[in-house]
Amino acid sequence: MSKLKLATAWLDGCSGCHMSFLDMDERLLELAEFVDLVYSPLVDLKDFPDQVDITLVEGAVASVDDEAKIKKIRAHTKMLIAIGDCAITGNVPSMRNPIGPEPILDRAYIENATLQPQIPCVVVPKLLKVVRPVHEFVEVDVFLPGCPPSADTFHTALTAIISGEPLDIPALTRFGA
Amino acid sequence: MSQTITIDPVTRLEGHGKITIQLNDQGEVADAHFHVTQVRGFERFCEGRPFYEMPALMARICGICPVSHLVASAKACEAIMSVRIPHTAAQLRRVLNLAQMVQSHSLSFFHLSSPDLLLGMESDPTKRHIFGVAAQNPELGRAGIALRRFGQRVIELLGSKRIHTGWVIPGGVTDPLTAANRDEILAMMPEAYSNVKLALAAYKQLASNFKQEIEVFANFPSMYLGLINEDDSIEFTDGTLRLIDEKGKTVEESITATQFPDLIGEAVEPYSYTKFVYYKPFGYPEGSYRVGPLARLNIVKKMGTPLAEPELAEFKQLANGPVESSFYYHHARLIEVLYGIERIEQILADPLILDKHVRATAGVNRLEGAGQSEAPRGTLHHHYKVDADGKMVWANLVVATGHNNNAMNKGVLQAAKAYVRNGKFTEGALNRVEAVIRTFDPCLSCSTHAFGQMPLAMTILSADGEVVDKVVR
Ligand code: SF4
């Protein structure tokens, strides 16, 4: 059997979901016998590959880069899994929504700057007006809640998906778990 | 025609970033920048919320070093409450912060950087990752995973959750340590020692292959900042900040969290969502300095644990004065892992460690408070203002990546000049430029509490900044 292609992506999150994925510890090495990690902050490929079997996405969609990234990922992924509360509900990043991006930027780069106050605009991507969860931009196949979902949740879910077995998510995790 | 090379995203980093390298008409490197490309807004959206929520909220800045944010945030809250936390709570937090340092340093060394060191800067990029390391050297790969597991498991045994524990609260911690959990941590010690010794030995052997990288990986004089105890030993959770100059002379003896804003400023550059932190009396950028493992080992005079002490002495032999090459961040990181394991063992031997009194309570007694801690990658500062009801009215955070931002940018330029010549470069050359950033272990997650994303990309820009072409590596 050829290995499945696995990708992980990080939008506007804290990387805690990725860390929890790594918390599978030695079980990662077992998993690596069934899947190849083809794209991820942990590997060097710079462009999302043409065809990926499973992609795990952490974080909400908060900038024009995030939006372009998630659309590209969706177009090249068979199964898209939203991992963690940020990807699923907007969670912490969406706390800025009632305020809007301008006051956020003003506070950080104008008011709380000692020198050269200015809003960065060179190379860095523009913020979207509101932060929204992944499924508001593209179709999501599986939702794995938690802040973050535990390593056991990752392991049980991925093992079931790889072996084609049924997946009972409410038995594994909940929001904020 | 002048061009710009863009590395986008910078990979094997903790966050989202890009590097651009500007070439002049002769194809020589004229300038280079490291861009952090995400912004989040914690400093603003925390306002109006009760201050005692801050540790749990601020921890969501970063899933890699949530503990350091918990600690700095709780300390800022305790300054507002004007309480001293119980001895046992302080010791338990210290264990928690050290455990996080062990896991985060292991992540940085093994999962992110060891592929460059073990497999080579020029090795096949599709295999240059932790699984490639595990395939080539299973013992080293497993040691890395196990060391990280050790740190995370200690955190779990204390705070009942590996990432985003709610255990640290203003006033102390929610629950005491149980004897069973202490004993489980102590039982893990032998394996942790053997893994860190293996890593140190492997690093020292590999480092001799990287003489040129050591020369050009952000290798320049700078000042250094980090927490230190009164007896000049290393500290991560309490103590005060010391700033030393490029010769090792003390510039500021002990900066408290309260004095910090008078001495440390933040400048903004248009190309990064992470601010540039500097020592105010020297101005910007002259007042720039470095933080993190390299800085801490340059500042301290002793470690205070038996195995780390001779390692520090050996480290200090690398230079006459402060150790300047950022390549040596890797070396310093592994010494700190060893120290962390030893120190956790020492603290757990404290007979009071199982004491049930682990929390002090108080309301709002001051309208402003600040707290600092050492995150694995460097100094962390939280500064809050509240109203009489304890609702947040203002916050400012200064994180490790901001302190190191100027050095990272200078380092990228130094390495790019060494590896990109006559407009020619290889994949391996660009990987070296990225590897400079990896030595700092910047946390783009943290640095983007305001902004941030940290992948690395390569684009060709014209002299006026127009995108001419995109280079696919
Ligand atoms: S769900 Fe929680 S752990 Fe995951 S990215 Fe969001 S804040 Fe971080």
XYZ file of C-alpha atoms and ligand atoms in Angstrom:
658
model
C 0.000 0.000 0.000
C 1.410 3.388 -0.896
C 1.572 5.923 1.901
C -1.066 8.611 2.278
C 0.073 12.192 1.795
C -0.481 14.256 4.927
C -0.155 18.041 5.226
C -0.538 20.428 8.147
C -1.111 24.152 7.866
C -1.092 27.003 10.333
C -3.308 30.049 9.857
C -4.110 32.487 12.693
C -3.548 30.228 15.695
C -1.017 29.916 18.473
C 0.635 26.719 17.174
C -0.717 24.904 20.242
C -2.665 22.598 17.941
C 0.538 21.745 16.064
C 2.311 21.186 19.366
C -0.439 18.820 20.468
C -0.018 16.940 17.176
C 3.687 16.563 18.090
C 2.631 15.401 21.547
C 1.847 12.062 19.919
C 5.555 11.620 20.660
C 6.884 8.201 19.607
C 3.526 7.384 18.026
C 4.516 9.886 15.318
C 7.172 7.467 14.133
C 4.580 4.677 13.868
C 2.269 7.007 11.987
C 5.103 7.831 9.597
C 4.898 4.245 8.338
C 1.460 4.977 6.897
C 1.688 8.634 5.939
C 4.261 10.971 4.419
C 4.301 14.480 5.843
C 4.563 16.379 2.558
C 3.791 19.961 3.618
C 3.919 21.522 7.079
C 5.767 24.137 9.141
C 7.964 21.142 10.031
C 9.106 20.388 6.476
C 10.858 22.479 3.844
C 8.487 22.394 0.873
C 7.468 25.998 0.171
C 4.493 25.433 -2.138
C 1.440 23.359 -1.332
C 1.689 20.136 -3.389
C -0.738 19.234 -6.191
C -2.565 16.427 -4.492
C -2.695 15.742 -0.770
C -4.884 13.120 0.906
C -5.376 14.658 4.350
C -4.691 18.224 5.502
C -4.950 19.377 9.110
C -5.565 23.118 9.444
C -4.932 25.072 12.640
C -6.150 28.618 13.209
C -8.768 31.027 11.941
C -8.686 32.996 8.694
C -7.443 36.483 9.609
C -5.395 37.934 6.732
C -5.428 37.970 2.950
C -2.576 35.433 3.079
C -4.645 33.081 5.234
C -7.540 33.336 2.810
C -5.419 32.605 -0.254
C -3.722 29.757 1.568
C -6.904 27.987 2.675
C -8.413 28.235 -0.805
C -5.304 26.738 -2.346
C -5.222 23.980 0.272
C -8.871 23.095 -0.358
C -8.333 22.860 -4.102
C -5.553 20.315 -3.611
C -6.771 18.261 -0.654
C -9.096 15.272 -0.591
C -9.947 15.502 3.103
C -9.720 18.778 5.020
C -9.725 18.576 8.823
C -10.190 21.739 10.899
C -8.202 21.216 14.105
C -8.796 23.217 17.250
C -11.329 25.815 18.302
C -9.678 28.668 16.370
C -10.165 26.892 13.043
C -13.686 25.789 13.981
C -15.191 28.830 15.731
C -12.662 31.656 15.411
C -11.970 31.323 19.146
C -9.269 33.661 20.505
C -8.257 35.374 17.222
C -11.888 36.381 16.620
C -11.920 38.310 19.902
C -10.652 41.214 17.834
C -13.841 41.245 15.705
C -15.864 43.722 17.785
C -12.879 46.091 17.640
C -11.770 45.790 14.024
C -8.259 45.686 12.570
C -7.461 49.429 12.621
C -7.594 49.925 16.410
C -5.627 46.690 16.818
C -2.893 47.975 14.520
C -2.988 51.461 16.031
C -2.457 50.118 19.523
C 0.476 47.913 18.588
C 2.325 50.067 16.070
C 1.350 53.654 16.834
C 0.342 54.022 20.504
C 2.646 51.349 21.958
C 5.642 52.253 19.793
C 8.489 54.316 21.188
C 10.049 55.193 17.821
C 9.019 55.300 14.156
C 5.304 54.726 14.800
C 3.727 53.446 11.574
C 1.540 50.567 10.395
C 3.726 47.947 8.694
C 2.749 47.553 5.028
C 5.802 46.247 3.122
C 5.606 42.532 2.219
C 3.374 41.830 5.257
C -0.224 40.819 4.381
C -3.297 42.975 5.055
C -5.648 41.940 7.818
C -9.221 40.972 6.961
C -11.990 43.107 8.502
C -13.206 40.174 10.560
C -11.570 36.925 11.611
C -13.670 33.940 10.604
C -13.485 30.155 10.952
C -12.222 27.982 8.117
C -15.614 26.554 7.088
C -16.875 30.042 6.215
C -14.356 30.098 3.368
C -14.138 26.498 2.196
C -15.842 23.185 2.826
C -14.458 21.293 5.821
C -14.774 17.496 6.000
C -13.950 16.836 9.658
C -14.025 19.100 12.742
C -11.742 18.211 15.632
C -12.466 20.672 18.472
C -10.350 21.426 21.536
C -7.924 24.123 22.624
C -5.975 22.206 21.571
C -7.370 18.733 20.774
C -5.278 16.282 22.811
C -2.542 14.113 21.344
C -4.736 11.052 22.025
C -7.523 12.679 20.032
C -5.157 13.247 17.112
C -3.900 9.707 17.303
C -7.300 8.028 17.513
C -8.771 10.201 14.763
C -5.857 9.798 12.351
C -5.629 6.067 12.954
C -9.347 5.680 12.194
C -9.100 7.808 9.059
C -6.031 5.966 7.763
C -7.632 2.562 8.291
C -11.045 3.682 6.998
C -12.800 3.010 10.287
C -15.707 5.052 11.692
C -14.838 8.124 13.713
C -16.824 9.129 16.821
C -15.593 12.666 17.514
C -17.881 13.581 20.474
C -16.428 10.578 22.274
C -12.930 11.999 21.781
C -13.068 15.719 22.433
C -15.150 18.842 22.972
C -14.691 22.597 22.668
C -12.023 23.908 25.004
C -10.856 20.366 25.843
C 19.006 44.746 -13.109
C 18.761 44.659 -9.351
C 16.522 41.945 -7.978
C 15.136 40.616 -4.745
C 15.153 36.982 -3.710
C 12.255 36.120 -1.413
C 12.168 33.013 0.730
C 8.474 32.433 1.488
C 7.626 30.797 3.754
C 10.633 30.341 6.000
C 10.081 26.774 7.143
C 10.974 24.823 10.279
C 10.263 27.919 12.309
C 7.688 28.495 14.952
C 5.459 30.820 12.995
C 5.029 32.650 9.737
C 7.844 34.583 8.132
C 9.500 35.561 4.907
C 13.010 36.587 3.988
C 13.806 38.971 1.166
C 17.306 39.415 -0.192
C 17.884 42.475 -2.358
C 20.573 42.217 -5.050
C 22.214 45.223 -6.712
C 22.988 45.648 -10.412
C 26.131 43.563 -10.037
C 24.181 40.724 -8.470
C 25.743 41.278 -5.053
C 23.614 41.309 -1.921
C 22.692 44.903 -1.096
C 20.213 44.315 1.704
C 18.170 41.573 3.367
C 15.168 41.510 5.653
C 13.313 39.098 7.816
C 9.554 39.739 7.732
C 7.101 38.501 10.324
C 3.797 38.377 8.519
C 1.012 37.905 11.065
C -0.691 40.140 13.639
C -3.157 39.129 16.311
C -4.136 41.913 18.684
C -3.945 40.588 22.244
C -2.769 43.966 23.528
C -6.063 45.482 22.479
C -8.751 42.807 22.720
C -7.892 41.925 26.316
C -9.287 45.308 27.356
C -12.526 45.289 29.327
C -11.934 41.753 30.583
C -11.192 40.907 34.241
C -7.452 40.919 34.936
C -7.537 37.472 36.556
C -8.475 35.991 33.171
C -5.210 37.245 31.703
C -2.901 34.276 32.330
C -5.263 31.826 30.589
C -5.977 34.269 27.764
C -2.410 35.459 27.226
C -1.167 31.867 27.174
C -3.079 31.546 23.862
C -0.478 33.838 22.329
C 1.736 30.809 22.023
C 1.230 27.057 22.162
C 4.987 26.484 22.305
C 5.767 28.552 25.385
C 2.347 29.081 27.019
C 3.930 28.536 30.417
C 6.232 31.579 30.153
C 3.238 33.724 29.253
C 1.287 32.225 32.161
C 4.122 33.087 34.523
C 4.798 36.624 33.262
C 1.069 37.348 33.149
C 0.393 35.969 36.623
C 3.294 38.048 37.975
C 1.862 41.205 36.402
C -1.480 40.357 38.023
C 0.203 39.776 41.386
C 1.811 43.211 41.133
C -1.731 44.591 40.724
C -2.883 42.559 43.744
C 0.299 43.426 45.715
C 0.665 39.868 46.968
C 3.610 37.563 47.422
C 2.799 34.029 46.391
C 3.528 31.073 48.730
C 7.027 29.557 48.531
C 5.699 26.235 47.260
C 3.717 27.887 44.487
C 6.826 29.792 43.380
C 8.853 26.580 43.297
C 6.150 24.694 41.400
C 5.967 27.453 38.786
C 9.727 27.289 38.483
C 9.520 23.560 37.748
C 6.761 24.211 35.218
C 8.786 26.894 33.416
C 11.911 24.710 33.351
C 9.917 21.770 31.998
C 8.647 23.995 29.232
C 12.170 25.152 28.497
C 13.284 21.533 28.157
C 10.473 20.664 25.748
C 10.731 23.840 23.681
C 14.537 23.655 23.389
C 14.200 20.010 22.362
C 11.687 21.005 19.712
C 14.005 23.729 18.448
C 17.116 21.579 18.388
C 15.771 18.225 17.225
C 12.578 18.899 15.286
C 13.555 22.181 13.650
C 17.348 22.454 13.407
C 18.889 18.990 13.678
C 17.880 18.153 10.072
C 20.316 20.880 8.900
C 23.044 19.725 11.266
C 22.742 15.972 10.829
C 21.598 15.629 7.215
C 23.414 18.725 5.946
C 22.434 22.182 4.724
C 22.535 20.917 1.132
C 20.657 17.663 1.737
C 17.433 16.715 -0.076
C 14.881 19.275 1.138
C 12.043 16.751 0.881
C 13.755 14.597 3.521
C 15.226 17.394 5.643
C 12.909 17.071 8.657
C 12.603 15.229 11.971
C 11.403 12.030 10.262
C 14.478 12.190 8.023
C 16.619 12.495 11.140
C 14.841 9.522 12.737
C 15.452 7.488 9.580
C 19.151 8.377 9.388
C 19.965 8.260 13.102
C 17.104 6.533 14.969
C 18.824 6.933 18.328
C 19.092 10.722 17.977
C 15.585 11.079 16.542
C 14.110 9.101 19.418
C 16.177 10.992 21.985
C 14.726 14.262 20.691
C 11.157 13.035 20.784
C 11.709 11.583 24.267
C 13.269 14.761 25.667
C 10.377 16.814 24.414
C 7.978 14.230 25.871
C 9.769 14.527 29.236
C 9.146 18.273 29.407
C 5.547 18.008 28.254
C 4.812 15.159 30.681
C 6.170 17.157 33.628
C 3.853 20.005 32.630
C 0.946 17.558 32.410
C 1.706 16.018 35.815
C 1.716 19.476 37.409
C -1.027 21.233 35.484
C -3.055 18.246 34.186
C -2.825 19.427 30.565
C 0.226 19.610 28.306
C -0.764 22.715 26.369
C -2.724 25.613 27.867
C -2.957 24.341 31.397
C -5.168 26.528 33.592
C -3.091 25.689 36.660
C -1.182 28.979 37.003
C -3.433 31.748 38.350
C -2.867 35.167 39.895
C -1.758 34.385 43.450
C -0.130 31.024 42.790
C -1.367 27.744 41.341
C -4.750 26.012 41.655
C -3.650 22.631 43.079
C -0.703 21.284 45.061
C 1.598 18.614 43.669
C 0.822 15.054 44.742
C 3.480 12.651 45.991
C 2.584 10.189 43.234
C 3.118 12.792 40.520
C 6.401 13.959 42.043
C 7.616 10.379 42.105
C 6.600 9.827 38.509
C 8.664 12.866 37.472
C 11.659 11.644 39.448
C 11.331 8.219 37.842
C 11.700 9.824 34.389
C 15.027 11.473 35.292
C 17.506 8.749 34.262
C 16.112 8.543 30.725
C 16.117 12.350 30.417
C 19.765 12.555 31.510
C 20.881 9.921 29.084
C 19.048 11.613 26.191
C 20.452 15.076 26.841
C 23.985 13.698 27.192
C 23.578 11.943 23.865
C 22.370 15.188 22.286
C 25.259 17.249 23.666
C 27.814 14.723 22.460
C 26.187 14.570 19.016
C 26.059 18.370 18.751
C 29.719 18.815 19.695
C 30.753 16.306 17.059
C 28.561 17.876 14.360
C 29.571 21.476 15.154
C 33.065 20.888 13.752
C 31.462 20.472 10.284
C 30.049 23.981 10.404
C 33.081 26.257 10.693
C 31.952 28.552 7.904
C 28.399 28.761 9.256
C 29.769 29.631 12.693
C 31.673 32.514 11.030
C 28.683 34.088 9.308
C 25.550 33.090 11.254
C 24.835 36.438 12.934
C 28.396 36.553 14.216
C 28.926 40.107 15.471
C 29.341 41.963 18.750
C 26.155 42.965 20.537
C 24.733 43.551 23.977
C 22.888 40.743 25.779
C 19.885 40.781 28.141
C 18.525 38.093 30.464
C 17.245 37.234 33.933
C 19.828 36.514 36.599
C 19.867 35.855 40.357
C 21.681 37.983 42.922
C 24.449 35.361 43.121
C 25.005 35.672 39.324
C 23.417 32.294 38.582
C 20.957 31.595 35.756
C 17.262 32.255 36.346
C 14.071 31.767 34.288
C 11.147 32.667 36.536
C 12.222 35.220 39.140
C 15.371 37.364 39.518
C 15.980 40.635 37.651
C 17.257 41.502 34.178
C 20.906 42.229 33.522
C 22.185 43.916 30.367
C 25.834 43.447 29.392
C 27.762 45.054 26.549
C 29.740 43.384 23.764
C 32.795 43.117 26.002
C 30.828 41.493 28.809
C 30.739 44.599 30.995
C 27.530 45.239 32.920
C 25.438 48.075 31.463
C 22.409 47.598 33.727
C 22.837 45.515 36.862
C 19.243 44.602 37.683
C 16.227 45.879 35.791
C 12.956 45.109 37.573
C 9.658 44.639 35.740
C 8.596 48.073 37.001
C 11.698 49.818 35.614
C 11.595 47.986 32.289
C 9.468 50.525 30.333
C 11.815 53.368 31.351
C 14.793 51.602 29.819
C 13.476 49.488 26.957
C 11.777 50.922 23.857
C 10.118 49.469 20.747
C 10.604 50.779 17.201
C 8.479 49.868 14.187
C 9.827 49.036 10.714
C 7.447 48.962 7.753
C 8.418 45.426 6.699
C 7.599 43.420 9.812
C 4.700 42.904 12.150
C 7.215 42.315 14.945
C 8.601 45.420 16.601
C 12.322 46.143 17.122
C 13.224 46.366 20.791
C 16.196 48.443 22.031
C 17.840 49.898 25.128
C 16.566 53.488 25.282
C 19.700 55.248 26.589
C 21.667 54.059 23.501
C 18.844 54.704 20.986
C 17.738 52.660 17.977
C 19.279 50.665 16.395
C 22.500 51.208 18.419
C 20.767 50.004 21.591
C 19.832 46.631 20.057
C 20.820 43.499 21.911
C 20.217 39.744 21.926
C 18.228 37.537 24.321
C 17.734 33.770 24.712
C 20.091 30.893 25.530
C 23.220 32.516 24.022
C 22.541 35.768 25.880
C 21.751 34.057 29.170
C 24.924 31.974 29.145
C 26.938 35.046 28.200
C 25.505 36.957 31.153
C 25.589 34.408 33.991
C 28.675 33.459 35.926
C 27.366 30.111 37.127
C 24.615 27.579 36.571
C 24.397 26.166 40.084
C 23.907 22.512 39.097
C 26.689 19.925 39.029
C 26.512 18.728 35.401
C 25.696 22.061 33.758
C 28.507 23.887 35.585
C 31.417 22.319 33.644
C 29.406 22.650 30.418
C 29.111 26.398 31.038
C 32.868 26.611 31.637
C 33.470 24.813 28.325
C 31.003 27.131 26.569
C 32.786 30.215 27.900
C 36.014 28.887 26.351
C 34.491 29.362 22.877
C 35.352 33.060 22.990
C 37.351 35.616 24.847
C 34.384 37.530 26.262
C 30.787 36.974 25.158
C 30.216 34.184 22.604
C 29.103 36.065 19.481
C 28.069 33.631 16.762
C 24.373 32.838 16.830
C 25.266 29.334 15.657
C 26.176 28.742 19.301
C 22.557 29.259 20.320
C 22.258 25.516 19.619
C 25.065 24.724 22.031
C 23.688 27.026 24.725
C 20.226 25.530 24.277
C 21.417 22.013 25.020
C 23.312 23.167 28.117
C 20.105 24.762 29.349
C 18.207 21.516 28.752
C 20.718 19.716 30.940
C 20.427 22.459 33.569
C 16.625 22.286 33.428
C 16.542 18.571 34.148
C 19.008 18.913 37.018
C 17.227 21.878 38.521
C 13.810 20.181 38.370
C 15.310 17.252 40.255
C 16.795 19.594 42.881
C 13.557 21.514 43.413
C 11.512 18.340 43.777
C 13.775 17.341 46.662
C 12.519 20.390 48.616
C 10.524 18.907 51.529
C 7.983 21.736 51.195
C 7.232 20.931 47.553
C 4.089 18.942 48.471
C 2.784 21.697 50.781
C -0.933 22.321 50.310
C -0.715 26.108 50.650
C -0.164 27.168 47.047
C -2.325 30.228 46.578
C -2.525 33.762 47.968
C -5.680 35.799 47.461
C -6.238 39.548 47.165
C -8.213 42.026 45.109
C -7.074 45.079 43.196
C -4.591 47.032 45.284
C -2.758 48.868 42.495
C -3.947 50.004 39.114
C -0.803 48.966 37.247
C 1.496 45.957 37.297
C 4.236 44.317 35.290
C 5.778 40.861 35.263
C 8.692 39.224 33.498
C 9.951 35.711 32.886
C 12.416 33.992 30.617
C 10.706 32.154 27.797
C 12.894 29.472 26.195
C 13.846 31.914 23.438
C 14.313 34.955 25.663
C 12.900 37.594 27.913
C 9.170 38.134 28.155
C 7.550 41.228 29.636
C 3.823 41.754 30.390
C 2.601 45.180 31.517
C -1.050 45.795 32.459
C -3.264 48.649 33.656
C -6.676 48.041 35.243
C -9.555 50.093 36.607
C -10.728 49.970 40.239
C -12.970 46.979 39.411
C -10.035 45.026 38.024
C -11.039 45.366 34.396
C -8.151 45.627 31.945
C -7.762 49.079 30.414
C -4.368 48.697 28.678
C -1.662 46.124 28.026
C 1.760 46.011 26.432
C 3.815 42.897 25.782
C 7.463 42.670 24.801
C 8.590 39.225 23.653
C 11.837 37.466 22.781
C 11.525 37.738 19.035
C 11.191 41.516 19.303
C 14.395 41.787 21.356
C 16.212 39.656 18.778
C 14.610 41.239 15.717
C 17.488 43.571 14.856
C 20.087 40.816 15.307
C 18.048 38.436 13.144
C 17.872 40.999 10.361
C 21.598 41.718 10.573
C 22.282 37.987 10.657
C 20.235 37.306 7.541
C 22.189 40.020 5.713
C 25.527 38.651 6.903
C 24.722 35.107 5.782
C 23.174 36.227 2.489
C 26.367 38.148 1.662
C 28.404 35.038 2.346
C 26.278 32.591 0.359
C 24.729 34.594 -2.496
C 27.461 35.772 -4.914
C 27.174 37.258 -8.415
C 23.429 36.758 -8.281
C 24.008 33.011 -7.944
C 22.745 30.828 -5.158
C 21.777 27.240 -4.545
C 18.922 25.784 -2.580
C 21.452 24.942 0.117
C 22.647 28.547 0.237
C 19.129 29.802 0.862
C 18.566 27.084 3.412
C 21.584 28.463 5.279
C 20.011 31.906 5.321
C 16.900 30.335 6.845
C 19.062 28.366 9.260
C 20.391 31.649 10.688
C 16.847 32.482 11.738
C 16.421 28.966 13.160
C 19.382 29.451 15.512
C 17.415 32.179 17.298
C 14.404 29.848 17.580
C 12.183 32.884 17.086
C 8.638 32.361 18.126
C 6.584 33.966 15.454
C 3.531 33.018 17.397
C 4.606 35.188 20.304
C 6.031 37.979 18.253
C 2.737 38.237 16.459
C 0.667 38.744 19.566
C 0.432 41.934 17.693
C 1.110 40.511 14.187
C 2.649 37.574 12.535
C 3.222 34.572 10.353
C 6.547 33.021 9.639
C 6.938 31.017 6.464
C 9.906 31.787 4.237
C 9.442 32.565 0.540
C 11.652 33.763 -2.307
C 10.543 36.459 -4.715
C 12.553 38.577 -7.110
C 11.828 42.276 -6.702
C 13.057 45.185 -8.730
C 15.059 47.933 -7.051
C 11.858 49.846 -6.360
C 10.256 46.834 -4.734
C 8.052 45.594 -7.600
C 7.750 41.801 -7.803
C 9.573 40.754 -10.954
C 9.570 37.025 -10.530
C 9.022 34.343 -7.962
C 11.784 31.835 -7.376
C 10.590 28.347 -6.603
C 13.242 26.525 -4.674
S -7.415 26.175 19.307
Fe -6.239 26.768 21.130
S -4.329 25.637 20.882
Fe -5.295 25.643 18.859
S -4.476 27.435 17.809
Fe -6.352 28.112 18.828
S -5.681 28.936 20.820
Fe -4.005 27.682 20.005
